[in-house]
Amino acid sequence: MTDRMRRAVVVGNSDGIGLAFTRRLLADGWLVTGLSRRDNAIAVPTYAHHTVDVTAADYPRVLGRAIDELGGVDLCVYAAGIGEPVDPTDLDAQTRTFEVNLMGAVRTAAVVVPRMLADGDGHLIGISSLADRLISAEAPGYAGSKAGLSSYFMGLSAALRRHGVHVTTVRFGFVDTKMAKGAFRPLMIPVDRAVEVLAHCVRNRPVCVSRPRRMALLAATLAPLTHTR
Ligand SMILES: NC(=O)c1ccc[n+]([C@@H]2O[C@H](COP(=O)([O-])OP(=O)(O)OC[C@H]3O[C@@H](n4cnc5c(N)ncnc54)[C@H](OP(=O)(O)O)[C@@H]3O)[C@@H](O)[C@H]2O)c1
């Protein structure tokens, strides 16, 4: 154990859960670098921001450079995400949802995991959703992208654990951010609660966490019904 500051990268932190968790990491004494299309208002010496779109061709290069400037990465949280209702006559928004929610996370792992393997230690957290087991007629790209994310990150967890690299999938129900904009938001939790869940994950490095528990139970019960409609 060294006494250097712990180094975290948060992808998707101009708003919502990513922004709130960035503030928490800084308060806990981490050195943090954030990436998103927009800047955020954080102005402290222990924070740096890079404006980039995770779907851009040069995103892996920007992320790699950001990690080099940080001096390495102990923790990476992938919090970037979008969710759009389907327009059956124009599936572009669904395609983009896969590019941000799934391929952005896949490309992030491809940059951070080799660095963590070289260090023999590291923790990658992907923010997924309890929608990952639902078949959704309303937002099929969101449910599908989260299904891919959960499956990929849980597989990576199994592949990497023996090498000292931990991967956590966090499956949230509704969290009170601008993303949860629909009228139906049962058992929604405040952002502060989501931040506590992530802080617990940083301490304990679990494979998968589903919160809130009652919503996870509800989603697991309802999921088979969505498979047959
Ligand atoms: N809120 C919920 O109810 C809920 C439930 C389950 C899971 N989640 C998941 O939690 C994560 C965070 O969501 P949130 O509720 O905090 O949403 P949010 O408030 O809308 O924040 C989303 C973040 O993702 C970033 N982002 C979006 N597209 C991006 C892109 N192309 N490139 C880089 N960054 C991008 C946004 O920054 P820019 O716009 O500046 O790029 C923003 O900082 C998402 O993966 C979401 O699916 C949310």
PDB file of C-alpha atoms and ligand atoms in Angstrom:
ATOM      1  CA  MET A   1       0.000   0.000   0.000  1.00  0.00           C
ATOM      2  CA  THR A   2       1.440   3.395  -1.028  1.00  0.00           C
ATOM      3  CA  ASP A   3       0.451   6.778   0.378  1.00  0.00           C
ATOM      4  CA  ARG A   4      -0.150   8.322  -3.070  1.00  0.00           C
ATOM      5  CA  MET A   5      -3.598   9.668  -3.912  1.00  0.00           C
ATOM      6  CA  ARG A   6      -6.001   7.199  -5.487  1.00  0.00           C
ATOM      7  CA  ARG A   7      -6.789   7.985  -9.136  1.00  0.00           C
ATOM      8  CA  ALA A   8     -10.254   7.738 -10.673  1.00  0.00           C
ATOM      9  CA  VAL A   9     -11.705   8.319 -14.122  1.00  0.00           C
ATOM     10  CA  VAL A  10     -15.450   9.004 -14.413  1.00  0.00           C
ATOM     11  CA  VAL A  11     -16.919   8.866 -17.911  1.00  0.00           C
ATOM     12  CA  GLY A  12     -20.217  10.756 -18.309  1.00  0.00           C
ATOM     13  CA  ASN A  13     -19.988  13.230 -15.437  1.00  0.00           C
ATOM     14  CA  SER A  14     -21.369  16.571 -16.594  1.00  0.00           C
ATOM     15  CA  ASP A  15     -24.675  15.709 -14.931  1.00  0.00           C
ATOM     16  CA  GLY A  16     -26.652  13.185 -12.898  1.00  0.00           C
ATOM     17  CA  ILE A  17     -25.090  10.202 -11.157  1.00  0.00           C
ATOM     18  CA  GLY A  18     -21.643  10.655 -12.722  1.00  0.00           C
ATOM     19  CA  LEU A  19     -21.411  14.278 -11.569  1.00  0.00           C
ATOM     20  CA  ALA A  20     -22.623  13.510  -8.044  1.00  0.00           C
ATOM     21  CA  PHE A  21     -20.226  10.580  -7.727  1.00  0.00           C
ATOM     22  CA  THR A  22     -17.324  12.688  -9.002  1.00  0.00           C
ATOM     23  CA  ARG A  23     -18.012  15.168  -6.198  1.00  0.00           C
ATOM     24  CA  ARG A  24     -18.082  12.289  -3.697  1.00  0.00           C
ATOM     25  CA  LEU A  25     -14.743  10.890  -4.894  1.00  0.00           C
ATOM     26  CA  LEU A  26     -13.152  14.343  -4.628  1.00  0.00           C
ATOM     27  CA  ALA A  27     -14.555  14.781  -1.111  1.00  0.00           C
ATOM     28  CA  ASP A  28     -13.077  11.383  -0.232  1.00  0.00           C
ATOM     29  CA  GLY A  29      -9.609  12.524  -1.353  1.00  0.00           C
ATOM     30  CA  TRP A  30      -9.366  10.977  -4.817  1.00  0.00           C
ATOM     31  CA  LEU A  31      -7.587  12.532  -7.787  1.00  0.00           C
ATOM     32  CA  VAL A  32     -10.288  12.546 -10.492  1.00  0.00           C
ATOM     33  CA  THR A  33     -10.475  13.016 -14.243  1.00  0.00           C
ATOM     34  CA  GLY A  34     -13.866  13.287 -15.928  1.00  0.00           C
ATOM     35  CA  LEU A  35     -14.951  12.951 -19.538  1.00  0.00           C
ATOM     36  CA  SER A  36     -18.216  13.990 -21.183  1.00  0.00           C
ATOM     37  CA  ARG A  37     -19.375  16.131 -24.089  1.00  0.00           C
ATOM     38  CA  ARG A  38     -20.022  19.111 -21.814  1.00  0.00           C
ATOM     39  CA  ASP A  39     -17.797  20.479 -19.084  1.00  0.00           C
ATOM     40  CA  ASN A  40     -18.984  20.601 -15.497  1.00  0.00           C
ATOM     41  CA  ALA A  41     -18.585  23.317 -12.892  1.00  0.00           C
ATOM     42  CA  ILE A  42     -16.022  21.495 -10.763  1.00  0.00           C
ATOM     43  CA  ALA A  43     -12.983  23.713 -10.221  1.00  0.00           C
ATOM     44  CA  VAL A  44     -10.579  22.157  -7.734  1.00  0.00           C
ATOM     45  CA  PRO A  45      -6.885  21.291  -8.232  1.00  0.00           C
ATOM     46  CA  THR A  46      -7.575  17.558  -7.843  1.00  0.00           C
ATOM     47  CA  TYR A  47      -9.968  17.519 -10.820  1.00  0.00           C
ATOM     48  CA  ALA A  48      -9.418  17.665 -14.595  1.00  0.00           C
ATOM     49  CA  HIS A  49     -12.048  17.511 -17.314  1.00  0.00           C
ATOM     50  CA  HIS A  50     -11.867  16.420 -20.951  1.00  0.00           C
ATOM     51  CA  THR A  51     -14.753  17.207 -23.289  1.00  0.00           C
ATOM     52  CA  VAL A  52     -15.276  14.278 -25.634  1.00  0.00           C
ATOM     53  CA  ASP A  53     -18.078  12.208 -27.121  1.00  0.00           C
ATOM     54  CA  VAL A  54     -17.672   8.512 -26.275  1.00  0.00           C
ATOM     55  CA  THR A  55     -18.881   7.641 -29.795  1.00  0.00           C
ATOM     56  CA  ALA A  56     -16.147   9.728 -31.465  1.00  0.00           C
ATOM     57  CA  ALA A  57     -13.383   7.934 -33.348  1.00  0.00           C
ATOM     58  CA  ASP A  58     -10.698   9.557 -31.196  1.00  0.00           C
ATOM     59  CA  TYR A  59     -12.378   8.750 -27.835  1.00  0.00           C
ATOM     60  CA  PRO A  60      -9.953   5.898 -26.936  1.00  0.00           C
ATOM     61  CA  ARG A  61      -6.987   8.176 -27.670  1.00  0.00           C
ATOM     62  CA  VAL A  62      -8.447  11.016 -25.551  1.00  0.00           C
ATOM     63  CA  LEU A  63      -9.217   8.599 -22.705  1.00  0.00           C
ATOM     64  CA  GLY A  64      -5.728   7.078 -22.869  1.00  0.00           C
ATOM     65  CA  ARG A  65      -4.118  10.515 -22.799  1.00  0.00           C
ATOM     66  CA  ALA A  66      -6.334  11.568 -19.872  1.00  0.00           C
ATOM     67  CA  ILE A  67      -5.197   8.498 -17.908  1.00  0.00           C
ATOM     68  CA  ASP A  68      -1.558   9.207 -18.740  1.00  0.00           C
ATOM     69  CA  GLU A  69      -1.965  12.779 -17.438  1.00  0.00           C
ATOM     70  CA  LEU A  70      -3.590  11.380 -14.290  1.00  0.00           C
ATOM     71  CA  GLY A  71      -0.566   9.129 -13.795  1.00  0.00           C
ATOM     72  CA  GLY A  72      -2.586   5.890 -14.063  1.00  0.00           C
ATOM     73  CA  VAL A  73      -6.012   4.661 -13.064  1.00  0.00           C
ATOM     74  CA  ASP A  74      -7.135   2.761  -9.965  1.00  0.00           C
ATOM     75  CA  LEU A  75     -10.869   3.167 -10.576  1.00  0.00           C
ATOM     76  CA  CYS A  76     -12.902   3.805 -13.719  1.00  0.00           C
ATOM     77  CA  VAL A  77     -16.653   4.442 -13.559  1.00  0.00           C
ATOM     78  CA  TYR A  78     -18.600   4.321 -16.817  1.00  0.00           C
ATOM     79  CA  ALA A  79     -21.666   6.512 -16.154  1.00  0.00           C
ATOM     80  CA  ALA A  80     -22.356   7.809 -19.660  1.00  0.00           C
ATOM     81  CA  GLY A  81     -25.786   6.886 -20.910  1.00  0.00           C
ATOM     82  CA  ILE A  82     -28.821   7.962 -22.892  1.00  0.00           C
ATOM     83  CA  GLY A  83     -32.338   6.596 -23.223  1.00  0.00           C
ATOM     84  CA  GLU A  84     -34.830   7.481 -25.935  1.00  0.00           C
ATOM     85  CA  PRO A  85     -38.342   6.172 -26.660  1.00  0.00           C
ATOM     86  CA  VAL A  86     -38.523   4.279 -29.921  1.00  0.00           C
ATOM     87  CA  ASP A  87     -39.803   5.881 -33.132  1.00  0.00           C
ATOM     88  CA  PRO A  88     -40.525   2.847 -35.343  1.00  0.00           C
ATOM     89  CA  THR A  89     -40.057   4.939 -38.501  1.00  0.00           C
ATOM     90  CA  ASP A  90     -36.593   6.157 -37.485  1.00  0.00           C
ATOM     91  CA  LEU A  91     -34.301   3.881 -35.489  1.00  0.00           C
ATOM     92  CA  ASP A  92     -31.298   6.242 -35.470  1.00  0.00           C
ATOM     93  CA  ALA A  93     -31.835   7.146 -31.803  1.00  0.00           C
ATOM     94  CA  GLN A  94     -31.866   3.433 -30.883  1.00  0.00           C
ATOM     95  CA  THR A  95     -28.603   2.897 -32.798  1.00  0.00           C
ATOM     96  CA  ARG A  96     -27.045   5.842 -30.968  1.00  0.00           C
ATOM     97  CA  THR A  97     -28.234   4.420 -27.646  1.00  0.00           C
ATOM     98  CA  PHE A  98     -26.236   1.240 -28.302  1.00  0.00           C
ATOM     99  CA  GLU A  99     -23.219   3.310 -29.355  1.00  0.00           C
ATOM    100  CA  VAL A 100     -23.211   5.339 -26.112  1.00  0.00           C
ATOM    101  CA  ASN A 101     -24.482   2.852 -23.507  1.00  0.00           C
ATOM    102  CA  LEU A 102     -22.819  -0.302 -24.803  1.00  0.00           C
ATOM    103  CA  MET A 103     -20.005   0.440 -27.259  1.00  0.00           C
ATOM    104  CA  GLY A 104     -18.818   3.430 -25.216  1.00  0.00           C
ATOM    105  CA  ALA A 105     -18.408   1.103 -22.244  1.00  0.00           C
ATOM    106  CA  VAL A 106     -16.789  -1.615 -24.373  1.00  0.00           C
ATOM    107  CA  ARG A 107     -14.266   0.887 -25.787  1.00  0.00           C
ATOM    108  CA  THR A 108     -13.611   2.249 -22.299  1.00  0.00           C
ATOM    109  CA  ALA A 109     -12.806  -1.234 -20.998  1.00  0.00           C
ATOM    110  CA  ALA A 110     -10.434  -1.773 -23.928  1.00  0.00           C
ATOM    111  CA  VAL A 111      -8.420   1.274 -22.813  1.00  0.00           C
ATOM    112  CA  VAL A 112      -8.459   0.870 -19.023  1.00  0.00           C
ATOM    113  CA  VAL A 113      -8.227  -2.912 -18.564  1.00  0.00           C
ATOM    114  CA  PRO A 114      -4.748  -3.365 -20.142  1.00  0.00           C
ATOM    115  CA  ARG A 115      -3.436  -0.600 -17.864  1.00  0.00           C
ATOM    116  CA  MET A 116      -5.010  -2.210 -14.796  1.00  0.00           C
ATOM    117  CA  LEU A 117      -3.646  -5.625 -15.796  1.00  0.00           C
ATOM    118  CA  ALA A 118      -0.173  -4.132 -16.101  1.00  0.00           C
ATOM    119  CA  ASP A 119      -0.584  -2.774 -12.536  1.00  0.00           C
ATOM    120  CA  GLY A 120      -2.033  -6.097 -11.309  1.00  0.00           C
ATOM    121  CA  ASP A 121      -4.866  -4.109  -9.708  1.00  0.00           C
ATOM    122  CA  GLY A 122      -7.810  -1.945 -10.665  1.00  0.00           C
ATOM    123  CA  HIS A 123     -11.575  -1.567 -10.539  1.00  0.00           C
ATOM    124  CA  LEU A 124     -13.963  -0.897 -13.416  1.00  0.00           C
ATOM    125  CA  ILE A 125     -17.597  -0.054 -12.642  1.00  0.00           C
ATOM    126  CA  GLY A 126     -20.313   0.017 -15.301  1.00  0.00           C
ATOM    127  CA  ILE A 127     -23.669   1.615 -14.538  1.00  0.00           C
ATOM    128  CA  SER A 128     -26.315  -0.631 -16.011  1.00  0.00           C
ATOM    129  CA  SER A 129     -30.031  -0.871 -15.320  1.00  0.00           C
ATOM    130  CA  LEU A 130     -32.706  -3.198 -13.984  1.00  0.00           C
ATOM    131  CA  ALA A 131     -34.096  -2.872 -17.540  1.00  0.00           C
ATOM    132  CA  ASP A 132     -31.304  -5.200 -18.696  1.00  0.00           C
ATOM    133  CA  ARG A 133     -33.571  -8.266 -18.421  1.00  0.00           C
ATOM    134  CA  LEU A 134     -36.713  -6.676 -19.847  1.00  0.00           C
ATOM    135  CA  ILE A 135     -37.921  -6.830 -23.428  1.00  0.00           C
ATOM    136  CA  SER A 136     -39.038  -3.243 -23.984  1.00  0.00           C
ATOM    137  CA  ALA A 137     -41.448  -2.083 -26.690  1.00  0.00           C
ATOM    138  CA  GLU A 138     -41.020   1.501 -25.476  1.00  0.00           C
ATOM    139  CA  ALA A 139     -37.205   1.822 -25.413  1.00  0.00           C
ATOM    140  CA  PRO A 140     -35.763  -1.348 -26.970  1.00  0.00           C
ATOM    141  CA  GLY A 141     -32.360   0.233 -27.539  1.00  0.00           C
ATOM    142  CA  TYR A 142     -32.026   1.157 -23.881  1.00  0.00           C
ATOM    143  CA  ALA A 143     -33.007  -2.299 -22.593  1.00  0.00           C
ATOM    144  CA  GLY A 144     -30.901  -4.029 -25.255  1.00  0.00           C
ATOM    145  CA  SER A 145     -27.822  -1.896 -24.647  1.00  0.00           C
ATOM    146  CA  LYS A 146     -28.047  -2.455 -20.893  1.00  0.00           C
ATOM    147  CA  ALA A 147     -28.485  -6.219 -21.438  1.00  0.00           C
ATOM    148  CA  GLY A 148     -25.264  -6.176 -23.438  1.00  0.00           C
ATOM    149  CA  LEU A 149     -23.469  -4.035 -20.868  1.00  0.00           C
ATOM    150  CA  SER A 150     -24.449  -6.222 -17.906  1.00  0.00           C
ATOM    151  CA  SER A 151     -23.565  -9.430 -19.726  1.00  0.00           C
ATOM    152  CA  TYR A 152     -20.214  -8.113 -20.983  1.00  0.00           C
ATOM    153  CA  PHE A 153     -19.118  -6.600 -17.668  1.00  0.00           C
ATOM    154  CA  MET A 154     -20.109  -9.690 -15.668  1.00  0.00           C
ATOM    155  CA  GLY A 155     -18.165 -11.817 -18.148  1.00  0.00           C
ATOM    156  CA  LEU A 156     -15.167  -9.501 -17.861  1.00  0.00           C
ATOM    157  CA  SER A 157     -15.426  -9.749 -14.089  1.00  0.00           C
ATOM    158  CA  ALA A 158     -15.076 -13.525 -14.284  1.00  0.00           C
ATOM    159  CA  ALA A 159     -12.203 -13.277 -16.768  1.00  0.00           C
ATOM    160  CA  LEU A 160     -10.189 -10.615 -14.930  1.00  0.00           C
ATOM    161  CA  ARG A 161     -10.632 -11.314 -11.217  1.00  0.00           C
ATOM    162  CA  ARG A 162      -7.789 -13.825 -11.068  1.00  0.00           C
ATOM    163  CA  HIS A 163      -5.510 -11.138 -12.528  1.00  0.00           C
ATOM    164  CA  GLY A 164      -6.349  -8.643  -9.766  1.00  0.00           C
ATOM    165  CA  VAL A 165      -8.733  -6.519 -11.842  1.00  0.00           C
ATOM    166  CA  HIS A 166     -12.294  -6.199 -10.522  1.00  0.00           C
ATOM    167  CA  VAL A 167     -15.334  -5.344 -12.621  1.00  0.00           C
ATOM    168  CA  THR A 168     -18.641  -4.323 -11.042  1.00  0.00           C
ATOM    169  CA  THR A 169     -22.018  -4.062 -12.751  1.00  0.00           C
ATOM    170  CA  VAL A 170     -24.409  -1.702 -10.970  1.00  0.00           C
ATOM    171  CA  ARG A 171     -28.050  -2.261 -11.938  1.00  0.00           C
ATOM    172  CA  PHE A 172     -30.145   0.733 -10.874  1.00  0.00           C
ATOM    173  CA  GLY A 173     -33.908   1.110 -10.982  1.00  0.00           C
ATOM    174  CA  PHE A 174     -35.153   4.689 -11.275  1.00  0.00           C
ATOM    175  CA  VAL A 175     -32.738   7.378 -10.041  1.00  0.00           C
ATOM    176  CA  ASP A 176     -33.883  11.003  -9.765  1.00  0.00           C
ATOM    177  CA  THR A 177     -31.928  12.602 -12.636  1.00  0.00           C
ATOM    178  CA  LYS A 178     -32.980  14.185 -15.907  1.00  0.00           C
ATOM    179  CA  MET A 179     -32.823  10.733 -17.503  1.00  0.00           C
ATOM    180  CA  ALA A 180     -35.751   9.479 -15.395  1.00  0.00           C
ATOM    181  CA  LYS A 181     -38.156  11.838 -17.110  1.00  0.00           C
ATOM    182  CA  GLY A 182     -41.162   9.555 -17.661  1.00  0.00           C
ATOM    183  CA  ALA A 183     -44.344   9.790 -15.586  1.00  0.00           C
ATOM    184  CA  PHE A 184     -43.989   6.203 -14.263  1.00  0.00           C
ATOM    185  CA  ARG A 185     -41.010   6.014 -11.859  1.00  0.00           C
ATOM    186  CA  PRO A 186     -41.832   3.507  -9.126  1.00  0.00           C
ATOM    187  CA  LEU A 187     -39.511   3.290  -6.103  1.00  0.00           C
ATOM    188  CA  MET A 188     -37.248   6.003  -7.496  1.00  0.00           C
ATOM    189  CA  ILE A 189     -34.177   6.730  -5.363  1.00  0.00           C
ATOM    190  CA  PRO A 190     -32.436  10.118  -4.937  1.00  0.00           C
ATOM    191  CA  VAL A 191     -29.025  10.659  -6.540  1.00  0.00           C
ATOM    192  CA  ASP A 192     -27.427  10.699  -3.073  1.00  0.00           C
ATOM    193  CA  ARG A 193     -28.608   7.131  -2.525  1.00  0.00           C
ATOM    194  CA  ALA A 194     -27.114   6.075  -5.889  1.00  0.00           C
ATOM    195  CA  VAL A 195     -23.833   7.691  -4.825  1.00  0.00           C
ATOM    196  CA  GLU A 196     -23.867   5.656  -1.598  1.00  0.00           C
ATOM    197  CA  VAL A 197     -24.370   2.473  -3.634  1.00  0.00           C
ATOM    198  CA  LEU A 198     -21.364   3.339  -5.805  1.00  0.00           C
ATOM    199  CA  ALA A 199     -19.245   4.194  -2.753  1.00  0.00           C
ATOM    200  CA  HIS A 200     -20.136   0.774  -1.318  1.00  0.00           C
ATOM    201  CA  CYS A 201     -19.024  -0.799  -4.614  1.00  0.00           C
ATOM    202  CA  VAL A 202     -15.671   1.020  -4.497  1.00  0.00           C
ATOM    203  CA  ARG A 203     -15.065  -0.315  -0.983  1.00  0.00           C
ATOM    204  CA  ASN A 204     -16.208  -3.903  -1.611  1.00  0.00           C
ATOM    205  CA  ARG A 205     -15.692  -4.486  -5.365  1.00  0.00           C
ATOM    206  CA  PRO A 206     -18.731  -6.792  -5.828  1.00  0.00           C
ATOM    207  CA  VAL A 207     -19.475  -8.456  -9.192  1.00  0.00           C
ATOM    208  CA  CYS A 208     -23.020  -7.092  -9.419  1.00  0.00           C
ATOM    209  CA  VAL A 209     -25.277  -4.879  -7.312  1.00  0.00           C
ATOM    210  CA  SER A 210     -28.988  -4.281  -7.994  1.00  0.00           C
ATOM    211  CA  ARG A 211     -30.708  -1.319  -6.257  1.00  0.00           C
ATOM    212  CA  PRO A 212     -33.173  -0.576  -4.894  1.00  0.00           C
ATOM    213  CA  ARG A 213     -33.707  -4.153  -3.784  1.00  0.00           C
ATOM    214  CA  ARG A 214     -37.523  -4.024  -3.930  1.00  0.00           C
ATOM    215  CA  MET A 215     -37.409  -2.681  -7.493  1.00  0.00           C
ATOM    216  CA  ALA A 216     -34.933  -5.421  -8.436  1.00  0.00           C
ATOM    217  CA  LEU A 217     -37.399  -8.005  -7.117  1.00  0.00           C
ATOM    218  CA  LEU A 218     -40.234  -6.369  -9.050  1.00  0.00           C
ATOM    219  CA  ALA A 219     -38.179  -6.247 -12.262  1.00  0.00           C
ATOM    220  CA  ALA A 220     -37.148  -9.907 -11.873  1.00  0.00           C
ATOM    221  CA  THR A 221     -40.797 -10.878 -11.374  1.00  0.00           C
ATOM    222  CA  LEU A 222     -42.048  -8.860 -14.345  1.00  0.00           C
ATOM    223  CA  ALA A 223     -39.206  -9.721 -16.760  1.00  0.00           C
ATOM    224  CA  PRO A 224     -40.619 -13.111 -17.910  1.00  0.00           C
ATOM    225  CA  LEU A 225     -43.951 -11.431 -18.723  1.00  0.00           C
ATOM    226  CA  THR A 226     -42.227  -8.964 -21.055  1.00  0.00           C
ATOM    227  CA  HIS A 227     -40.692 -11.895 -22.940  1.00  0.00           C
ATOM    228  CA  THR A 228     -44.040 -13.213 -24.161  1.00  0.00           C
ATOM    229  CA  ARG A 229     -46.129 -10.169 -25.051  1.00  0.00           C
TER     230      ARG A 229
HETATM  231  N1  LIG B   1     -31.583   7.882 -13.922  1.00  0.00           N
HETATM  232  C1  LIG B   1     -32.051   6.662 -13.914  1.00  0.00           C
HETATM  233  O1  LIG B   1     -33.232   6.408 -13.622  1.00  0.00           O
HETATM  234  C2  LIG B   1     -31.145   5.518 -14.261  1.00  0.00           C
HETATM  235  C3  LIG B   1     -31.573   4.207 -13.969  1.00  0.00           C
HETATM  236  C4  LIG B   1     -30.749   3.124 -14.263  1.00  0.00           C
HETATM  237  C5  LIG B   1     -29.519   3.349 -14.855  1.00  0.00           C
HETATM  238  N2  LIG B   1     -29.127   4.623 -15.147  1.00  0.00           N
HETATM  239  C6  LIG B   1     -27.852   4.798 -15.806  1.00  0.00           C
HETATM  240  O2  LIG B   1     -27.004   5.624 -15.054  1.00  0.00           O
HETATM  241  C7  LIG B   1     -26.081   6.274 -15.933  1.00  0.00           C
HETATM  242  C8  LIG B   1     -26.101   7.771 -15.627  1.00  0.00           C
HETATM  243  O3  LIG B   1     -27.404   8.257 -15.930  1.00  0.00           O
HETATM  244  P1  LIG B   1     -28.007   9.582 -15.271  1.00  0.00           P
HETATM  245  O4  LIG B   1     -29.338   9.240 -14.734  1.00  0.00           O
HETATM  246  O5  LIG B   1     -26.996  10.211 -14.404  1.00  0.00           O
HETATM  247  O6  LIG B   1     -28.231  10.434 -16.606  1.00  0.00           O
HETATM  248  P2  LIG B   1     -27.902  11.948 -16.975  1.00  0.00           P
HETATM  249  O7  LIG B   1     -28.172  12.852 -15.812  1.00  0.00           O
HETATM  250  O8  LIG B   1     -28.639  12.193 -18.247  1.00  0.00           O
HETATM  251  O9  LIG B   1     -26.319  11.944 -17.234  1.00  0.00           O
HETATM  252  C9  LIG B   1     -25.800  11.225 -18.320  1.00  0.00           C
HETATM  253  C10 LIG B   1     -24.334  11.572 -18.475  1.00  0.00           C
HETATM  254  O10 LIG B   1     -23.852  10.835 -19.620  1.00  0.00           O
HETATM  255  C11 LIG B   1     -23.101  11.738 -20.440  1.00  0.00           C
HETATM  256  N3  LIG B   1     -23.171  11.351 -21.850  1.00  0.00           N
HETATM  257  C12 LIG B   1     -24.278  11.097 -22.583  1.00  0.00           C
HETATM  258  N4  LIG B   1     -23.951  10.863 -23.851  1.00  0.00           N
HETATM  259  C13 LIG B   1     -22.590  10.970 -23.915  1.00  0.00           C
HETATM  260  C14 LIG B   1     -21.659  10.856 -24.963  1.00  0.00           C
HETATM  261  N5  LIG B   1     -22.047  10.571 -26.222  1.00  0.00           N
HETATM  262  N6  LIG B   1     -20.344  11.035 -24.695  1.00  0.00           N
HETATM  263  C15 LIG B   1     -19.944  11.347 -23.430  1.00  0.00           C
HETATM  264  N7  LIG B   1     -20.789  11.456 -22.397  1.00  0.00           N
HETATM  265  C16 LIG B   1     -22.100  11.280 -22.641  1.00  0.00           C
HETATM  266  C17 LIG B   1     -23.764  13.087 -20.213  1.00  0.00           C
HETATM  267  O11 LIG B   1     -22.845  14.135 -20.483  1.00  0.00           O
HETATM  268  P3  LIG B   1     -22.873  15.043 -21.811  1.00  0.00           P
HETATM  269  O12 LIG B   1     -24.295  15.213 -22.223  1.00  0.00           O
HETATM  270  O13 LIG B   1     -22.191  16.299 -21.368  1.00  0.00           O
HETATM  271  O14 LIG B   1     -22.052  14.287 -22.806  1.00  0.00           O
HETATM  272  C18 LIG B   1     -24.102  13.051 -18.732  1.00  0.00           C
HETATM  273  O15 LIG B   1     -23.020  13.526 -17.977  1.00  0.00           O
HETATM  274  C19 LIG B   1     -26.552   5.944 -17.357  1.00  0.00           C
HETATM  275  O16 LIG B   1     -25.798   4.880 -17.881  1.00  0.00           O
HETATM  276  C20 LIG B   1     -27.976   5.481 -17.155  1.00  0.00           C
HETATM  277  O17 LIG B   1     -28.414   4.601 -18.159  1.00  0.00           O
HETATM  278  C21 LIG B   1     -29.903   5.709 -14.854  1.00  0.00           C
END
